[in-house]
Coordinates of C-alpha atoms in Angstrom, one line a residue:
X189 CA -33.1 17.5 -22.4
X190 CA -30.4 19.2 -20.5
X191 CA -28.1 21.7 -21.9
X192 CA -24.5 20.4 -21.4
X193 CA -21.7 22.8 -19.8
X194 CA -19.6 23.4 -22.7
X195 CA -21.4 25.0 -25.9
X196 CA -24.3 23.3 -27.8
X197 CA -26.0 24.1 -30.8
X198 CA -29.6 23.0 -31.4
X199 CA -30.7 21.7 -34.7
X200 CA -34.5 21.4 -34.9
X201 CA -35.7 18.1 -38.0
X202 CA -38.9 17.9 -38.6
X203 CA -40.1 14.1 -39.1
X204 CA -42.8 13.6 -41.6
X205 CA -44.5 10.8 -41.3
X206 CA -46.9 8.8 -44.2
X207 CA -49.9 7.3 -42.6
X208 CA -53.2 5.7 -43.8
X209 CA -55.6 7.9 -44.8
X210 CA -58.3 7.4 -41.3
X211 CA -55.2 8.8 -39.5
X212 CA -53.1 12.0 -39.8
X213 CA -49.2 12.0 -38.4
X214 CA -48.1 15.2 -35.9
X215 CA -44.8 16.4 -36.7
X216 CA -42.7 16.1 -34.1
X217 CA -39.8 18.3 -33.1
X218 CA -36.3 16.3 -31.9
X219 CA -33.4 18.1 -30.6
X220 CA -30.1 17.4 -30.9
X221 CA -27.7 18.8 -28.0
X222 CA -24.4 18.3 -29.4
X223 CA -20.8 18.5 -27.7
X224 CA -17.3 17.8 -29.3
X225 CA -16.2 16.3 -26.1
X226 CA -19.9 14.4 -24.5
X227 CA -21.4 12.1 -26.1
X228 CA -24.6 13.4 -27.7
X229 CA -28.1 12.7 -25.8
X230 CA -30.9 11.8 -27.9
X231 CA -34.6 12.4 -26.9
X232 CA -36.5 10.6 -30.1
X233 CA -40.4 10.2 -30.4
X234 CA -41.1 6.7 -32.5
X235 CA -43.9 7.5 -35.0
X236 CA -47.8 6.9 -34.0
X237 CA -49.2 3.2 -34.2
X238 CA -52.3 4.6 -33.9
X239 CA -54.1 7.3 -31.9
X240 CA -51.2 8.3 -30.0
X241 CA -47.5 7.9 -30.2
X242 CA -45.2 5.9 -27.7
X243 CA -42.3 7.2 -26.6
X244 CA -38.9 5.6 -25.8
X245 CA -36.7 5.9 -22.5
X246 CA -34.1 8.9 -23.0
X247 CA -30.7 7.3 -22.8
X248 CA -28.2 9.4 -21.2
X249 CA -24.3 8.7 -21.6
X250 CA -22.0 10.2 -19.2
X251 CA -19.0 12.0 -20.9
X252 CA -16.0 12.8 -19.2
X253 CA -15.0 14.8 -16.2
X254 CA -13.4 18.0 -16.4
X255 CA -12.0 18.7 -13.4
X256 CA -11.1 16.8 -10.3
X257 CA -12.4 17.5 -6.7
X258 CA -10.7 18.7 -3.6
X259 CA -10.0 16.2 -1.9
X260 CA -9.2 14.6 -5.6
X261 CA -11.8 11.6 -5.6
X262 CA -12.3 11.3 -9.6
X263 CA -10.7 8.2 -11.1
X264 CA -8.0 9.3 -13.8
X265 CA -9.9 7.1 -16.0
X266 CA -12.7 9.0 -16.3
X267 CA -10.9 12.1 -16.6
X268 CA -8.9 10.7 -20.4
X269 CA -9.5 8.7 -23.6
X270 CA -5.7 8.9 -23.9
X271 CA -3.4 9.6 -20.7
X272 CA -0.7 12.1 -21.3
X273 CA 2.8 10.8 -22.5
X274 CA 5.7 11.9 -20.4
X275 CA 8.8 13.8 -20.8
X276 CA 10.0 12.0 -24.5
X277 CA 14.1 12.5 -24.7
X278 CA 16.0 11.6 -27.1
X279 CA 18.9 9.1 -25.9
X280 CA 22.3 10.0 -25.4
X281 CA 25.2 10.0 -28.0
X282 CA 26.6 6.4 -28.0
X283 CA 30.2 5.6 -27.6
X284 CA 30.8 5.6 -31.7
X285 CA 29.6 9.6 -31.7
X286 CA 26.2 7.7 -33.3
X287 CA 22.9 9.5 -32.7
X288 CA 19.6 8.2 -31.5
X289 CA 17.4 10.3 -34.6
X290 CA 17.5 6.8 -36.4
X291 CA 14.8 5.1 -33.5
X292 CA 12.3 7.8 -33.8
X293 CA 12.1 6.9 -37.9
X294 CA 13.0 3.6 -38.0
X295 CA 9.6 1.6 -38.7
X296 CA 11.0 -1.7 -37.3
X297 CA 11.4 0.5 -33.8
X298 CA 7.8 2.4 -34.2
X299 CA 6.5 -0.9 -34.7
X300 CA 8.0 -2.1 -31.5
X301 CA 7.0 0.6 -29.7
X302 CA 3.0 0.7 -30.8
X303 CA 3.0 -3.0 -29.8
X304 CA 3.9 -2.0 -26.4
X305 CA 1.2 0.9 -26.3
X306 CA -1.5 -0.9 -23.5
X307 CA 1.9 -1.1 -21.3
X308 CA 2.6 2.3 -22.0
X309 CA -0.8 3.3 -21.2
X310 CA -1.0 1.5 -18.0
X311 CA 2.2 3.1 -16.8
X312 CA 0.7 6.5 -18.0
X313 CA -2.4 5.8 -16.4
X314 CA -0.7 5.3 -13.0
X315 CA 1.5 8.1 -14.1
X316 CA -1.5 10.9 -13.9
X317 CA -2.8 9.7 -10.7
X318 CA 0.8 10.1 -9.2
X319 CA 0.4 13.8 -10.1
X320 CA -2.6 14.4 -9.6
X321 CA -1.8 13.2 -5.8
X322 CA 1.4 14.6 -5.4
X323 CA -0.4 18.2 -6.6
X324 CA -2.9 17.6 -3.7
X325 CA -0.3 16.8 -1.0
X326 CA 1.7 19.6 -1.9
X327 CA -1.3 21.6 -1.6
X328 CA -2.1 20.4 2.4
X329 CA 1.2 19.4 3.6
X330 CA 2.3 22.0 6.2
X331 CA 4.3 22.1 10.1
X332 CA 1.9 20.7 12.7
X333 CA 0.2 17.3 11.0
X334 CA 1.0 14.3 12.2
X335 CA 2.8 11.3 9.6
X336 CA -0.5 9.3 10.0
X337 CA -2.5 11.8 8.8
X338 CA -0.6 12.9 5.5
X339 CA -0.1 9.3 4.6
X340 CA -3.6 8.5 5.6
X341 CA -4.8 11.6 3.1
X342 CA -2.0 10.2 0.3
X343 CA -3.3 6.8 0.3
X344 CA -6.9 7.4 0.2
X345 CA -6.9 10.0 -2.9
X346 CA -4.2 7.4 -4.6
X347 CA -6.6 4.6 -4.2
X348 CA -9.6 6.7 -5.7
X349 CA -7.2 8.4 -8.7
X350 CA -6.2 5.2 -9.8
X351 CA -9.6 3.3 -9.0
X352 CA -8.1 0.9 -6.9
X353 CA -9.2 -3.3 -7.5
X354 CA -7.6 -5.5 -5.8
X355 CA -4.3 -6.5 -7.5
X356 CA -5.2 -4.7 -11.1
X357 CA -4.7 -1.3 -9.7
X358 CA -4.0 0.2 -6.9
X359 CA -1.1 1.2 -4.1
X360 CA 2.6 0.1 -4.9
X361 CA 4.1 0.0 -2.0
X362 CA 4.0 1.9 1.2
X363 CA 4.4 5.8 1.8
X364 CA 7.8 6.4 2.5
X365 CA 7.6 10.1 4.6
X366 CA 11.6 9.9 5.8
X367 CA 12.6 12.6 7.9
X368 CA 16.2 14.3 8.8
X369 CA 18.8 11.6 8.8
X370 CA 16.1 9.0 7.9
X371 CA 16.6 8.5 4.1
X372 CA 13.9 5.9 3.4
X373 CA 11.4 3.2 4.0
X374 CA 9.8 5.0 6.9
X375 CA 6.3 4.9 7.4
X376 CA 4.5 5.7 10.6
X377 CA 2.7 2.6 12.0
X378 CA -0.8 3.0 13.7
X379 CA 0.1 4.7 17.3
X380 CA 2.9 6.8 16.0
X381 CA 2.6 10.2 17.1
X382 CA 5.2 11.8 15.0
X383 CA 4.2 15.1 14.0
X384 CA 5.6 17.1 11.0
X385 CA 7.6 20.4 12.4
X386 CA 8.8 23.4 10.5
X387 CA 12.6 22.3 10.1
X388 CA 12.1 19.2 9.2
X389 CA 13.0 17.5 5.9
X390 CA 10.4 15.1 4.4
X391 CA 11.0 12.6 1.8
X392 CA 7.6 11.9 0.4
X393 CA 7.7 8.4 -1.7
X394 CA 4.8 6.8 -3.4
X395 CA 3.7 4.1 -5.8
X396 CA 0.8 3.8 -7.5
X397 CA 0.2 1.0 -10.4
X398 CA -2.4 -0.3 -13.0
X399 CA -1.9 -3.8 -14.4
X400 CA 1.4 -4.4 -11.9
X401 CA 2.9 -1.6 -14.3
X402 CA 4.6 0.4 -11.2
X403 CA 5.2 4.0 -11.0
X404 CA 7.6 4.9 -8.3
X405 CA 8.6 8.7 -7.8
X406 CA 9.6 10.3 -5.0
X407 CA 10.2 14.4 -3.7
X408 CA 11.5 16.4 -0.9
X409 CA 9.1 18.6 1.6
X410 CA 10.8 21.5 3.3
X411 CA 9.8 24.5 4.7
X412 CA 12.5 26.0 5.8
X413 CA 14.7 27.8 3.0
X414 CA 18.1 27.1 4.4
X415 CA 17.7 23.7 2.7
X416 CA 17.4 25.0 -0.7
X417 CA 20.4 24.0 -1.6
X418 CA 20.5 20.5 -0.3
X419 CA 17.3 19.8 -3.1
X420 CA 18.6 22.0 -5.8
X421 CA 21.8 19.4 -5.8
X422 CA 20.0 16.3 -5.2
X423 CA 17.1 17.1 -7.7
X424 CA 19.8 17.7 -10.3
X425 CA 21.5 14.6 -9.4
X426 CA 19.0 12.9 -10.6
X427 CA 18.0 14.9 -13.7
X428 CA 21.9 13.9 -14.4
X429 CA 21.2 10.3 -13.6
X430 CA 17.4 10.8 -16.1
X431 CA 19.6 12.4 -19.0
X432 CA 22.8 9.7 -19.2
X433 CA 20.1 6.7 -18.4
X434 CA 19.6 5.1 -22.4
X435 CA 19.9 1.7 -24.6
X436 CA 23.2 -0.1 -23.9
X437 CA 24.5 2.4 -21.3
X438 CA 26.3 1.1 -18.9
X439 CA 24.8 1.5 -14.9
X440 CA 28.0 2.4 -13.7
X441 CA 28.2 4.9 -16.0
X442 CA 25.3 6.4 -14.9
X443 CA 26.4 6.7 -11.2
X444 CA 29.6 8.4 -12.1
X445 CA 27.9 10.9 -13.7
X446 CA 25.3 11.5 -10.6
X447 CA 27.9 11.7 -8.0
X448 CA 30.0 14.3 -9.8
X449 CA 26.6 16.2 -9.6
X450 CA 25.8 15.5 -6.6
X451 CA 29.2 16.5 -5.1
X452 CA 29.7 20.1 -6.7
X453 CA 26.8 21.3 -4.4
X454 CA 27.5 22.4 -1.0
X455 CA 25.2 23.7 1.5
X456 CA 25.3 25.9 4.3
X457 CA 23.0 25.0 7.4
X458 CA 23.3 26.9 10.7
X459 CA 27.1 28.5 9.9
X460 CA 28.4 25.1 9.1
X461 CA 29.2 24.4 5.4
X462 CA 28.9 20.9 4.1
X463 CA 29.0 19.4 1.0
X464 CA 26.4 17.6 -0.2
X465 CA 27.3 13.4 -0.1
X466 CA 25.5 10.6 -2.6
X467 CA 24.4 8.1 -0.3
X468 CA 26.6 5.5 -1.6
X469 CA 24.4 2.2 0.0
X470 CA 21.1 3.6 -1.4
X471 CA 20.5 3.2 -5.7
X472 CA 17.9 3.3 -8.3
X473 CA 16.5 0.0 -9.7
X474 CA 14.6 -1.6 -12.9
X475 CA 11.1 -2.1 -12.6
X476 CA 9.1 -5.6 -13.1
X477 CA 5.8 -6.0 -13.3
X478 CA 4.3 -6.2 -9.8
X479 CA 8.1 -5.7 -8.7
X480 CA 9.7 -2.6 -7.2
X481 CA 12.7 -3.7 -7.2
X482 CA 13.7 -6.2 -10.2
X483 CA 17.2 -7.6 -11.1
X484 CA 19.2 -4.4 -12.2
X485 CA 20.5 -2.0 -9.8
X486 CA 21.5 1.9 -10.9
X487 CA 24.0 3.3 -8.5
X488 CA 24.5 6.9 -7.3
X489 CA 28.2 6.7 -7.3
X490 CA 31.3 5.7 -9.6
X491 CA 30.9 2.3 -10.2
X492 CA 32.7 -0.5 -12.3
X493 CA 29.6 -2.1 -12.8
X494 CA 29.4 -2.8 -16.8
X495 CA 25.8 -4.3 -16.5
X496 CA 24.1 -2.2 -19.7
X497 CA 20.4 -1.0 -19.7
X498 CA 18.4 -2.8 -22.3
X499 CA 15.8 -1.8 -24.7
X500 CA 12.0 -2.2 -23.1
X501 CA 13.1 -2.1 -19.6
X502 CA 11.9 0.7 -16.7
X503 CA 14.1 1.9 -14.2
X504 CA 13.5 4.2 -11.2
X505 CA 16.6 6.8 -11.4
X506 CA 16.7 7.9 -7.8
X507 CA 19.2 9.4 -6.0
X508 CA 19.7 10.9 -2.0
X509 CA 21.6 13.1 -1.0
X510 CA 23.3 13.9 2.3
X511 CA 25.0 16.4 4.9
X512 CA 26.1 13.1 6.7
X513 CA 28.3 10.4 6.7
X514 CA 26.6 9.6 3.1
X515 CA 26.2 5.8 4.5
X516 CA 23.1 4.3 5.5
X517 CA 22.5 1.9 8.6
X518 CA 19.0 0.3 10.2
X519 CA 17.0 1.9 12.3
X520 CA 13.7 2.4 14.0
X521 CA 10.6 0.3 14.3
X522 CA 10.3 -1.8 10.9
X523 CA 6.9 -0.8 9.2
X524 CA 7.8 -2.0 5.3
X525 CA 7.5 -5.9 4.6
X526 CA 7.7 -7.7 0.9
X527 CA 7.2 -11.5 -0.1
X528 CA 10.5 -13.1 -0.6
X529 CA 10.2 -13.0 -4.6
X530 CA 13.0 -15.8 -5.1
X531 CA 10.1 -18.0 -3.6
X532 CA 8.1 -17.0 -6.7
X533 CA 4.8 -19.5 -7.2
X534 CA 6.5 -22.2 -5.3
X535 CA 4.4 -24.0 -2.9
X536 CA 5.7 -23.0 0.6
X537 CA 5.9 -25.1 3.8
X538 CA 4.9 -23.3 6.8
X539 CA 4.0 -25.6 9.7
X540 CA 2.6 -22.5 12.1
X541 CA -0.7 -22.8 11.5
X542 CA -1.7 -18.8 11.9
X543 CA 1.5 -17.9 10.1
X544 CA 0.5 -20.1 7.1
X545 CA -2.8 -18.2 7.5
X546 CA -1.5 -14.9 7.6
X547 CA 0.5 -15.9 4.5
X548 CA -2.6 -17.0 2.4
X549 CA -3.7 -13.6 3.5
X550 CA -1.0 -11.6 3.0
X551 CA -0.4 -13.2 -0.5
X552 CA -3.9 -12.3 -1.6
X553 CA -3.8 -9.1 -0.9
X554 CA -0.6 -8.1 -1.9
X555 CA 1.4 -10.9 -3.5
X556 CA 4.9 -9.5 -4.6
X557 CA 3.7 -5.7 -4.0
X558 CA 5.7 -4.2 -0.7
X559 CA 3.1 -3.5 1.8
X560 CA 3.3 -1.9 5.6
X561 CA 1.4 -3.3 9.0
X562 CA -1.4 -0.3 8.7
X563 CA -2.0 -1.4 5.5
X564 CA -2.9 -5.2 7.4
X565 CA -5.0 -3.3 10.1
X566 CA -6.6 -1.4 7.3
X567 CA -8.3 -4.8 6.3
X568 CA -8.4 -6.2 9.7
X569 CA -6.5 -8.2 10.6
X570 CA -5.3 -8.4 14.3
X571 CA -2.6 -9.8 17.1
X572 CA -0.5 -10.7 14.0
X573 CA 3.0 -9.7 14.9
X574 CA 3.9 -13.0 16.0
X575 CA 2.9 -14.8 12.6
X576 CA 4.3 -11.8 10.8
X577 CA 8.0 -12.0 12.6
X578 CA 7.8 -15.7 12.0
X579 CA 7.1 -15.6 8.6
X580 CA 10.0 -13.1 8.3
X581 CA 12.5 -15.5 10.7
X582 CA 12.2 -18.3 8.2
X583 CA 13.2 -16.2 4.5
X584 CA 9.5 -16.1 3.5
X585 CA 8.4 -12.7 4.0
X586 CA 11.5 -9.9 4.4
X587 CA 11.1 -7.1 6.5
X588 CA 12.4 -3.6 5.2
X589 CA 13.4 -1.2 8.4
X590 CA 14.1 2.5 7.8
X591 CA 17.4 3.1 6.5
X592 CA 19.1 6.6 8.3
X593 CA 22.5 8.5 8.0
X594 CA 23.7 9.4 11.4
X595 CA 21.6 11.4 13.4
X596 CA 21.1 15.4 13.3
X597 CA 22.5 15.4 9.7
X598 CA 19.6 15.6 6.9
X599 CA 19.1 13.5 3.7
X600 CA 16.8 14.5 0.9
X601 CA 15.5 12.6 -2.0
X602 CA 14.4 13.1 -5.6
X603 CA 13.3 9.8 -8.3
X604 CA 11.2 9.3 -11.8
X605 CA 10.2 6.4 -13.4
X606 CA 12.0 6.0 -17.1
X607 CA 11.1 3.8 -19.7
X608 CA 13.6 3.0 -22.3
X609 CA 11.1 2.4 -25.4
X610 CA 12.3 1.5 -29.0
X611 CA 11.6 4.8 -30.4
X612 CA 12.9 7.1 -27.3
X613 CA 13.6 7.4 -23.7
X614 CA 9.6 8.9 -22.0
X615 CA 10.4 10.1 -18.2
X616 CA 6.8 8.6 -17.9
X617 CA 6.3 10.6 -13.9
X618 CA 7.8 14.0 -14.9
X619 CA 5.5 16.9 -13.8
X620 CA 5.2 20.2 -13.6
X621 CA 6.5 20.2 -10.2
X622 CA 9.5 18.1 -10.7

């Protein structure tokens, strides 16, 4: 047997065995290698049928991984029995000065919230692999790389980390890498030849997912430290956003409290002083299963919107932040596309006949998840723009272009995934990093 890297201790038995008096047993010696966190390998000799003893195959389980590689290329899954919890917070005060202590005793609410648990664990599952990536890109991510291959690097370590299968696990949507006035939804298609430079500021937002249960979190790449500022105000923008989020709140609410925030930062860049502007147009959003953006939107500025956040949902509280206009227009080559979801399981009628083939396609792959064209080259398709804009032309598929400010001003972005369970509000994504 093998010794095992952690510490083992060896126990020698000594087996005897009764046998007829024309034969005469051996002892034999088994070992037991045992580790409190492998499971234990057994080498066992069966007693003698006769003359000589037969031995059985050695059976050898695998525990689990300790560490991940660089490039990380170990599925989370084998990595935990039980993926970590997230930031647990207590909710905020309600309007009657009442508490939220009662939810983390009340054993109608820990019931609730142990029925839920495989949901949980599917969120917390995609949760680890978002920072086990993020860890890695922040580790490689320098002035001189082109968008295609940090993306490229991204996806490929999410897809291992969460051990991508079709539509059970794998990539949420595309990798948003924004820069400058570009706030989102900008992803290089194959043939960019955007490269990263040194004064740049990069929004880097990805999904990953297990079981449709989305994680969607997002952070902002600089290098140069006259920008500090800028992420210091929009990273506590949405801290703000994380700690008024709770049960019955109203998303309104919750916007006021991120733009006053947002708005007592100001930031100096190249003599100029600016403050620093929500981006009104842009908001956080609940999350469905297999949806990234479900029915509830959470705004980033005052709002009268008395819509209230309801026990069991999940929201992405994101906000951007900008030196700009704080308003968001199209722009640029389109790169994100999403199936219309108010089509939902309907049959559709598409007369084309490679559009309705693309569709059948793109549905498999991807059904309500967002996805991006290198994502369709990636599985090889080709010469599909034509079905692709047609599909879009006629409501079925929607196209998502980049969203920018106006140009030379610079955005940044910060989100988390919250889920509002019975018992207390878990900031499921949080990190060490962010």
């Amino acid at each position: 047997m093998s010794a095992t890297d952690a510490q083992s201790a060896t126990m020698e038995e000594t087996l005897d065995t009764k046998l007829s008096s024309n034969d005469k047993a051996d002892v034999e010696t088994i070992q037991l290698n045992a580790d409190e966190n492998d499971n234990v390998d057994k080498d066992i000799t069966s007693a003698p049928t006769g003359s000589e003893g037969k031995k059985k195959r050695k059976r050898k389980k695998k525990g689990l991984v300790k560490s991940q590689t660089n490039p990380p290329t170990v599925p989370v899954s084998k990595m935990f029995k039980q993926y970590p919890v997230g930031q647990e917070c207590d909710y905020p005060v309600d309007q009657d000065g009442r508490t939220s202590e009662w939810r983390s005793t009340s054993a109608e609410k820990k019931a609730a919230d142990k029925s839920n648990e495989k949901k949980w664990s599917d969120f917390r599952q995609a949760a680890e692999a978002h920072r086990q990536v993020r860890s890695y890109v922040q580790g490689f991510i320098q002035p001189g790389l082109s968008m295609i291959e940090i993306v490229e690097k991204l996806e490929a370590a999410s897809r291992a980390l969460v051990n991508e299968n079709k539509l059970e696990a794998g990539l949420a949507f595309p990798t948003g890498c924004s820069l400058n006035n570009c706030a989102a939804h900008y992803t290089p298609n194959n043939g960019d030849k955007t490269v990263l430079k040194y004064d740049d500021v990069c929004k880097i937002d990805f999904g990953t997912h297990v079981n449709g249960r989305i994680i969607d979190s997002a952070f902002t790449v600089t290098f140069n430290p006259k920008y500090d500022k800028l992420l210091e105000a929009v990273k506590d923008a949405t801290n703000t956003g994380i700690k008024a989020a709770g049960i019955d709140v109203r998303l309104g609410d919750v916007g006021a409290e991120i733009q006053e925030a947002m708005e007592s930062y100001e930031v100096e860049l190249d003599g100029k002083t600016y403050q620093v502007r929500p981006i009104r147009n842009l908001s956080g959003h609940s999350i469905g299963q297999y949806r990234i953006h479900d029915s509830k939107t959470v705004p980033i500025v005052k709002d009268y919107d008395t819509t209230r956040m309801e026990e069991g949902e999940v929201f992405a509280i994101e906000t951007f932040g900008s030196t700009g206009k704080g308003f968001i227009y199209e722009d640029m080559e389109c790169s994100h596309y999403m199936k219309n979801l108010e089509l939902g399981n309907s049959f559709v009628d598409i007369k084309l006949s490679r559009a309705r083939k693309l569709y059948s396609f793109l549905n498999e792959h991807f059904s309500t998840l967002a996805f991006c064209r290198r994502w369709i080259d990636r599985l090889g398709e080709t010469k599909y723009m034509g079905a692709l804009n047609y599909l879009c032309d006629h409501d079925i598929m929607e196209a998502y272009p980049p969203l920018c400010d106006i140009p030379g001003c610079y955005t940044a972005q910060y989100e988390h995934t919250v889920i509002l369970r019975p018992t207390c509000k878990e900031v499921v994504s949080r990190g060490d990093d962010y």
